[in-house]
Short mmCIF file of C-alpha atoms and ligand atoms in Angstrom, two decimals:
data_model
loop_
_atom_site.label_atom_id
_atom_site.label_comp_id
_atom_site.label_asym_id
_atom_site.label_seq_id
_atom_site.Cartn_x
_atom_site.Cartn_y
_atom_site.Cartn_z
CA MET A 1 3.75 0.15 -2.10
CA LYS A 2 2.72 1.37 -5.57
CA ILE A 3 3.63 -0.77 -8.55
CA ILE A 4 2.99 -0.55 -12.28
CA LEU A 5 2.98 -3.75 -14.35
CA ILE A 6 3.60 -3.21 -18.04
CA GLY A 7 3.89 -5.69 -20.88
CA PRO A 8 2.03 -6.87 -23.95
CA PRO A 9 -1.55 -8.13 -23.80
CA GLY A 10 -1.67 -11.66 -22.41
CA VAL A 11 1.81 -11.62 -20.88
CA GLY A 12 0.30 -12.23 -17.43
CA LYS A 13 -0.16 -8.77 -15.86
CA GLY A 14 -3.59 -9.62 -14.45
CA THR A 15 -2.44 -13.01 -13.16
CA GLN A 16 0.53 -11.44 -11.33
CA ALA A 17 -1.50 -8.48 -10.03
CA GLN A 18 -3.96 -10.95 -8.45
CA LYS A 19 -1.07 -12.76 -6.77
CA LEU A 20 0.34 -9.46 -5.44
CA GLN A 21 -3.11 -8.66 -4.07
CA GLN A 22 -3.36 -12.02 -2.27
CA SER A 23 0.18 -11.97 -0.84
CA HIS A 24 0.89 -8.29 -0.25
CA GLY A 25 -2.57 -6.73 -0.05
CA LEU A 26 -1.81 -4.46 -3.01
CA ARG A 27 -5.16 -3.70 -4.60
CA GLN A 28 -5.28 -4.76 -8.25
CA ILE A 29 -6.34 -1.80 -10.36
CA SER A 30 -7.02 -3.23 -13.80
CA THR A 31 -8.18 -0.55 -16.20
CA GLY A 32 -9.41 -3.33 -18.50
CA ASP A 33 -11.64 -4.71 -15.70
CA LEU A 34 -12.89 -1.20 -14.81
CA LEU A 35 -13.85 -0.61 -18.44
CA ARG A 36 -15.50 -4.03 -18.82
CA THR A 37 -17.59 -3.33 -15.68
CA ALA A 38 -18.62 0.04 -17.15
CA ILE A 39 -19.63 -1.72 -20.39
CA ARG A 40 -21.72 -4.28 -18.47
CA ASN A 41 -23.44 -1.49 -16.54
CA ARG A 42 -24.09 0.51 -19.76
CA THR A 43 -22.61 3.69 -18.28
CA THR A 44 -21.51 6.61 -20.50
CA LEU A 45 -17.89 5.55 -19.99
CA GLY A 46 -18.78 1.96 -20.90
CA MET A 47 -20.53 2.94 -24.11
CA THR A 48 -17.57 5.11 -25.16
CA ALA A 49 -15.06 2.38 -24.29
CA GLU A 50 -16.89 -0.54 -25.89
CA ARG A 51 -16.27 0.39 -29.50
CA TYR A 52 -12.52 0.83 -28.91
CA ILE A 53 -12.08 -2.36 -26.85
CA ASN A 54 -13.90 -4.63 -29.26
CA ARG A 55 -11.58 -3.50 -32.07
CA GLY A 56 -8.51 -3.97 -29.84
CA GLU A 57 -7.81 -0.21 -29.87
CA LEU A 58 -6.96 2.04 -26.94
CA VAL A 59 -9.55 4.17 -25.19
CA PRO A 60 -8.58 7.91 -25.50
CA ASP A 61 -6.00 9.18 -23.00
CA ASN A 62 -8.19 11.93 -21.48
CA VAL A 63 -10.92 9.39 -20.64
CA MET A 64 -8.39 7.03 -19.05
CA LEU A 65 -6.66 9.75 -17.01
CA GLU A 66 -9.94 10.92 -15.52
CA LEU A 67 -10.85 7.32 -14.62
CA ILE A 68 -7.47 6.62 -13.03
CA GLU A 69 -7.38 9.80 -10.94
CA GLU A 70 -10.82 9.03 -9.52
CA THR A 71 -9.88 5.39 -8.84
CA LEU A 72 -6.50 6.07 -7.21
CA PHE A 73 -7.28 9.22 -5.27
CA GLY A 74 -11.08 9.53 -5.06
CA GLU A 75 -13.44 7.99 -2.51
CA ASN A 76 -12.31 4.54 -1.15
CA ALA A 77 -8.88 5.03 -2.71
CA PRO A 78 -6.34 2.29 -1.90
CA ASP A 79 -3.09 3.08 -0.02
CA ALA A 80 -1.18 0.39 -1.85
CA PHE A 81 -1.87 -0.90 -5.34
CA THR A 82 -0.69 -2.55 -8.52
CA LEU A 83 -1.64 -0.83 -11.75
CA ASP A 84 -2.44 -3.48 -14.35
CA GLY A 85 -2.93 -2.02 -17.83
CA PHE A 86 -2.22 1.62 -17.06
CA PRO A 87 -0.39 3.63 -18.32
CA ARG A 88 -0.38 2.43 -21.91
CA THR A 89 0.87 5.50 -23.79
CA VAL A 90 3.48 8.17 -23.07
CA PRO A 91 0.79 10.89 -22.57
CA GLN A 92 -0.88 8.60 -19.98
CA ALA A 93 2.46 8.13 -18.17
CA GLU A 94 3.07 11.90 -18.17
CA GLY A 95 -0.47 12.51 -16.92
CA LEU A 96 0.03 9.94 -14.15
CA GLU A 97 3.22 11.71 -13.04
CA THR A 98 1.30 14.98 -12.79
CA ILE A 99 -1.47 13.30 -10.77
CA PHE A 100 1.05 11.65 -8.40
CA THR A 101 2.77 14.99 -7.86
CA ARG A 102 -0.57 16.67 -7.13
CA TYR A 103 -1.36 14.12 -4.39
CA GLY A 104 2.22 13.80 -3.08
CA ALA A 105 2.36 10.11 -4.03
CA ARG A 106 5.45 8.13 -5.03
CA LEU A 107 5.82 5.24 -7.42
CA ASP A 108 7.99 2.34 -6.15
CA TRP A 109 8.39 -0.02 -9.10
CA VAL A 110 7.62 -0.39 -12.77
CA VAL A 111 7.85 -4.08 -13.65
CA LEU A 112 8.08 -4.99 -17.32
CA LEU A 113 6.88 -8.54 -18.06
CA GLU A 114 8.54 -9.94 -21.17
CA ALA A 115 7.59 -12.87 -23.42
CA ASP A 116 7.53 -13.50 -27.15
CA HIS A 117 4.38 -12.64 -29.04
CA ASP A 118 3.63 -16.17 -30.38
CA LEU A 119 3.45 -17.53 -26.86
CA ILE A 120 1.23 -14.62 -25.86
CA ALA A 121 -1.23 -15.24 -28.70
CA ARG A 122 -1.53 -18.90 -27.57
CA ARG A 123 -2.13 -17.84 -23.95
CA LEU A 124 -4.83 -15.36 -24.93
CA ALA A 125 -6.73 -17.80 -27.15
CA ALA A 126 -6.97 -20.22 -24.19
CA ARG A 127 -7.87 -17.62 -21.55
CA ARG A 128 -11.19 -17.76 -19.72
CA THR A 129 -12.28 -15.11 -17.19
CA CYS A 130 -14.89 -15.20 -14.42
CA ARG A 131 -17.81 -12.90 -15.15
CA GLN A 132 -18.38 -12.37 -11.43
CA CYS A 133 -14.97 -11.96 -9.73
CA SER A 134 -12.60 -11.54 -12.76
CA ALA A 135 -10.43 -14.55 -11.74
CA ILE A 136 -8.25 -15.61 -14.68
CA TYR A 137 -7.93 -19.20 -15.98
CA ASN A 138 -6.25 -20.85 -18.92
CA LEU A 139 -7.68 -23.95 -20.56
CA LEU A 140 -4.14 -25.27 -21.20
CA THR A 141 -2.10 -24.21 -18.18
CA ASN A 142 -4.57 -23.41 -15.41
CA PRO A 143 -8.01 -24.93 -16.12
CA PRO A 144 -10.90 -24.62 -13.64
CA HIS A 145 -11.83 -27.76 -11.67
CA GLN A 146 -15.33 -27.75 -13.18
CA PRO A 147 -15.51 -26.73 -16.86
CA GLY A 148 -17.03 -23.28 -17.34
CA ARG A 149 -17.24 -22.47 -13.57
CA CYS A 150 -14.97 -20.32 -11.40
CA ASP A 151 -13.19 -22.26 -8.60
CA ALA A 152 -13.27 -19.20 -6.33
CA CYS A 153 -16.91 -18.03 -6.59
CA GLY A 154 -18.77 -20.46 -8.89
CA GLY A 155 -19.34 -17.68 -11.45
CA GLU A 156 -19.62 -18.32 -15.18
CA LEU A 157 -16.36 -18.35 -17.16
CA TYR A 158 -16.35 -16.60 -20.54
CA GLN A 159 -14.03 -15.80 -23.40
CA ARG A 160 -13.38 -12.08 -23.84
CA PRO A 161 -14.58 -10.74 -27.21
CA ASP A 162 -11.16 -9.13 -27.75
CA ASP A 163 -9.45 -12.55 -27.46
CA GLN A 164 -10.35 -13.49 -31.06
CA LEU A 165 -7.24 -14.07 -33.20
CA ALA A 166 -7.66 -11.02 -35.50
CA THR A 167 -8.19 -8.69 -32.53
CA ILE A 168 -5.21 -10.18 -30.67
CA ALA A 169 -2.97 -9.30 -33.64
CA ASN A 170 -4.26 -5.71 -33.58
CA ARG A 171 -3.68 -5.42 -29.80
CA LEU A 172 -0.10 -6.66 -30.18
CA ARG A 173 0.55 -4.14 -32.98
CA ILE A 174 -0.85 -1.30 -30.85
CA TYR A 175 1.32 -2.45 -27.95
CA ARG A 176 4.44 -2.24 -30.11
CA GLU A 177 3.52 1.22 -31.44
CA GLN A 178 2.01 2.96 -28.42
CA THR A 179 2.94 1.13 -25.21
CA ALA A 180 6.49 -0.14 -25.84
CA PRO A 181 7.90 3.47 -25.70
CA LEU A 182 7.05 3.42 -21.96
CA VAL A 183 10.00 1.10 -21.42
CA GLU A 184 12.40 3.92 -22.28
CA PHE A 185 10.25 6.47 -20.39
CA TYR A 186 10.55 4.54 -17.11
CA ARG A 187 14.13 3.40 -17.74
CA GLU A 188 15.18 7.07 -17.93
CA ARG A 189 13.51 7.60 -14.53
CA GLN A 190 15.38 4.55 -13.14
CA LEU A 191 12.15 2.88 -12.10
CA LEU A 192 12.06 0.00 -14.59
CA SER A 193 12.93 -3.64 -13.90
CA ALA A 194 12.38 -6.37 -16.50
CA VAL A 195 11.11 -9.80 -15.48
CA ASP A 196 11.04 -12.88 -17.70
CA ALA A 197 7.39 -13.96 -18.02
CA LEU A 198 8.20 -17.47 -19.30
CA GLY A 199 7.52 -20.45 -17.07
CA THR A 200 4.66 -21.10 -14.69
CA SER A 201 2.78 -18.18 -13.14
CA ASP A 202 4.26 -19.19 -9.74
CA ALA A 203 7.78 -19.07 -11.17
CA VAL A 204 7.13 -15.61 -12.63
CA TYR A 205 5.67 -14.45 -9.32
CA GLN A 206 8.79 -15.59 -7.44
CA ARG A 207 10.90 -13.39 -9.76
CA ILE A 208 8.69 -10.39 -8.95
CA GLU A 209 8.79 -11.18 -5.20
CA LYS A 210 12.58 -11.30 -5.29
CA LEU A 211 12.64 -7.90 -6.93
CA ILE A 212 10.19 -6.04 -4.71
CA GLY A 213 11.19 -7.87 -1.53
CA GLY A 214 14.53 -6.10 -1.71
CA LYS A 215 13.00 -2.65 -1.27
P1 LIG B 301 -6.75 -5.23 -20.54
O1 LIG B 301 -7.84 -5.98 -19.90
O2 LIG B 301 -5.80 -4.47 -19.69
O3 LIG B 301 -6.00 -6.21 -21.50
P2 LIG B 301 -4.45 -6.34 -21.87
O4 LIG B 301 -3.47 -5.37 -21.38
O5 LIG B 301 -4.51 -6.51 -23.33
O6 LIG B 301 -4.00 -7.49 -21.04
P3 LIG B 301 -4.73 -8.79 -20.85
O7 LIG B 301 -5.76 -8.68 -19.78
O8 LIG B 301 -5.22 -9.31 -22.19
O9 LIG B 301 -3.56 -9.75 -20.44
P4 LIG B 301 -2.71 -9.86 -19.11
O10 LIG B 301 -1.31 -9.38 -19.37
O11 LIG B 301 -3.43 -9.29 -17.94
O12 LIG B 301 -2.63 -11.44 -19.04
P5 LIG B 301 -3.42 -12.47 -18.10
O13 LIG B 301 -2.87 -12.45 -16.72
O14 LIG B 301 -4.91 -12.36 -18.28
O15 LIG B 301 -7.35 -4.17 -21.59
C1 LIG B 301 -8.36 -4.53 -22.52
C2 LIG B 301 -8.69 -3.34 -23.40
O16 LIG B 301 -9.17 -2.23 -22.59
C3 LIG B 301 -7.52 -2.74 -24.20
O17 LIG B 301 -7.29 -3.43 -25.42
C4 LIG B 301 -8.01 -1.30 -24.42
O18 LIG B 301 -8.96 -1.23 -25.45
C5 LIG B 301 -8.71 -0.97 -23.09
N1 LIG B 301 -7.79 -0.36 -22.12
C6 LIG B 301 -7.39 -0.89 -20.92
N2 LIG B 301 -6.53 -0.06 -20.30
C7 LIG B 301 -6.38 1.01 -21.12
C8 LIG B 301 -5.58 2.18 -21.05
N3 LIG B 301 -4.76 2.43 -20.01
N4 LIG B 301 -5.66 3.06 -22.08
C9 LIG B 301 -6.45 2.85 -23.14
N5 LIG B 301 -7.22 1.76 -23.28
C10 LIG B 301 -7.17 0.83 -22.27
O19 LIG B 301 -2.92 -13.85 -18.78
C11 LIG B 301 -3.33 -14.22 -20.09
C12 LIG B 301 -3.55 -15.74 -20.14
O20 LIG B 301 -2.31 -16.41 -19.92
C13 LIG B 301 -4.50 -16.26 -19.03
O21 LIG B 301 -5.25 -17.31 -19.56
C14 LIG B 301 -3.54 -16.76 -17.93
O22 LIG B 301 -4.12 -17.81 -17.17
C15 LIG B 301 -2.36 -17.23 -18.76
N6 LIG B 301 -1.08 -17.08 -18.08
C16 LIG B 301 -0.65 -15.98 -17.39
N7 LIG B 301 0.59 -16.18 -16.93
C17 LIG B 301 0.95 -17.44 -17.34
C18 LIG B 301 2.13 -18.23 -17.19
N8 LIG B 301 3.21 -17.76 -16.54
N9 LIG B 301 2.16 -19.45 -17.75
C19 LIG B 301 1.10 -19.93 -18.45
N10 LIG B 301 -0.05 -19.26 -18.62
C20 LIG B 301 -0.12 -18.00 -18.07
#
């Protein structure tokens, strides 16, 4: 199965992609995590991406398309996956279609996670992420058992630099301008299903399960 999760920053794409990985074995492909790893490793990609990410802006489409083709169809490519954070612009979605056609692959679902932007800003400000395994926590709704430590691997939890309030506002604006048009793009292709992202992460997951279980 090949799924795309779209929705504004902080709506819960990463949280749901990790649940899909645990329950269905769909590999979580988070372009945000791939870029953050590249930044940590000081690669050429990382150094290019860093200045965009820290301002809450999007990394250029050509860079992202090259990264996604290599990740989805290069060495150690997964058979089944959830795309979390890609595509994010219409040119990225068009490029992905071309890549899928080239490799004879088929997309099963595009799931749009919906929630209002005030709630999202609150979620992002309270998010903490594991430096080692990328597990996602929330100080208000899903805190770790031991403050500052990951329950799964014991790694250090940190606050992402792009989760500062001013940067969050910029990310939400960019979502509205550049990513929201994907809703129409995938609706026209009859691939889009909207899921309410309010409620606990388990409740949201059950809505996604119900949707994809039917296929
Ligand atoms: P990326 O890492 O993809 O960030 P994002 O899309 O902004 O999404 P987030 O990771 O912030 O949120 P999420 O929806 O995954 O929510 P989460 O599950 O963590 O990208 C970062 C940057 O990289 C971009 O700004 C851009 O610069 C660059 N980039 C990445 N992809 C790119 C691309 N394709 N093109 C160009 N540039 C790209 O949840 C958030 C919080 O809420 C957590 O604390 C979580 O515990 C909590 N939570 C989740 N669900 C619930 C719930 N149901 N109830 C209560 N709390 C919840």
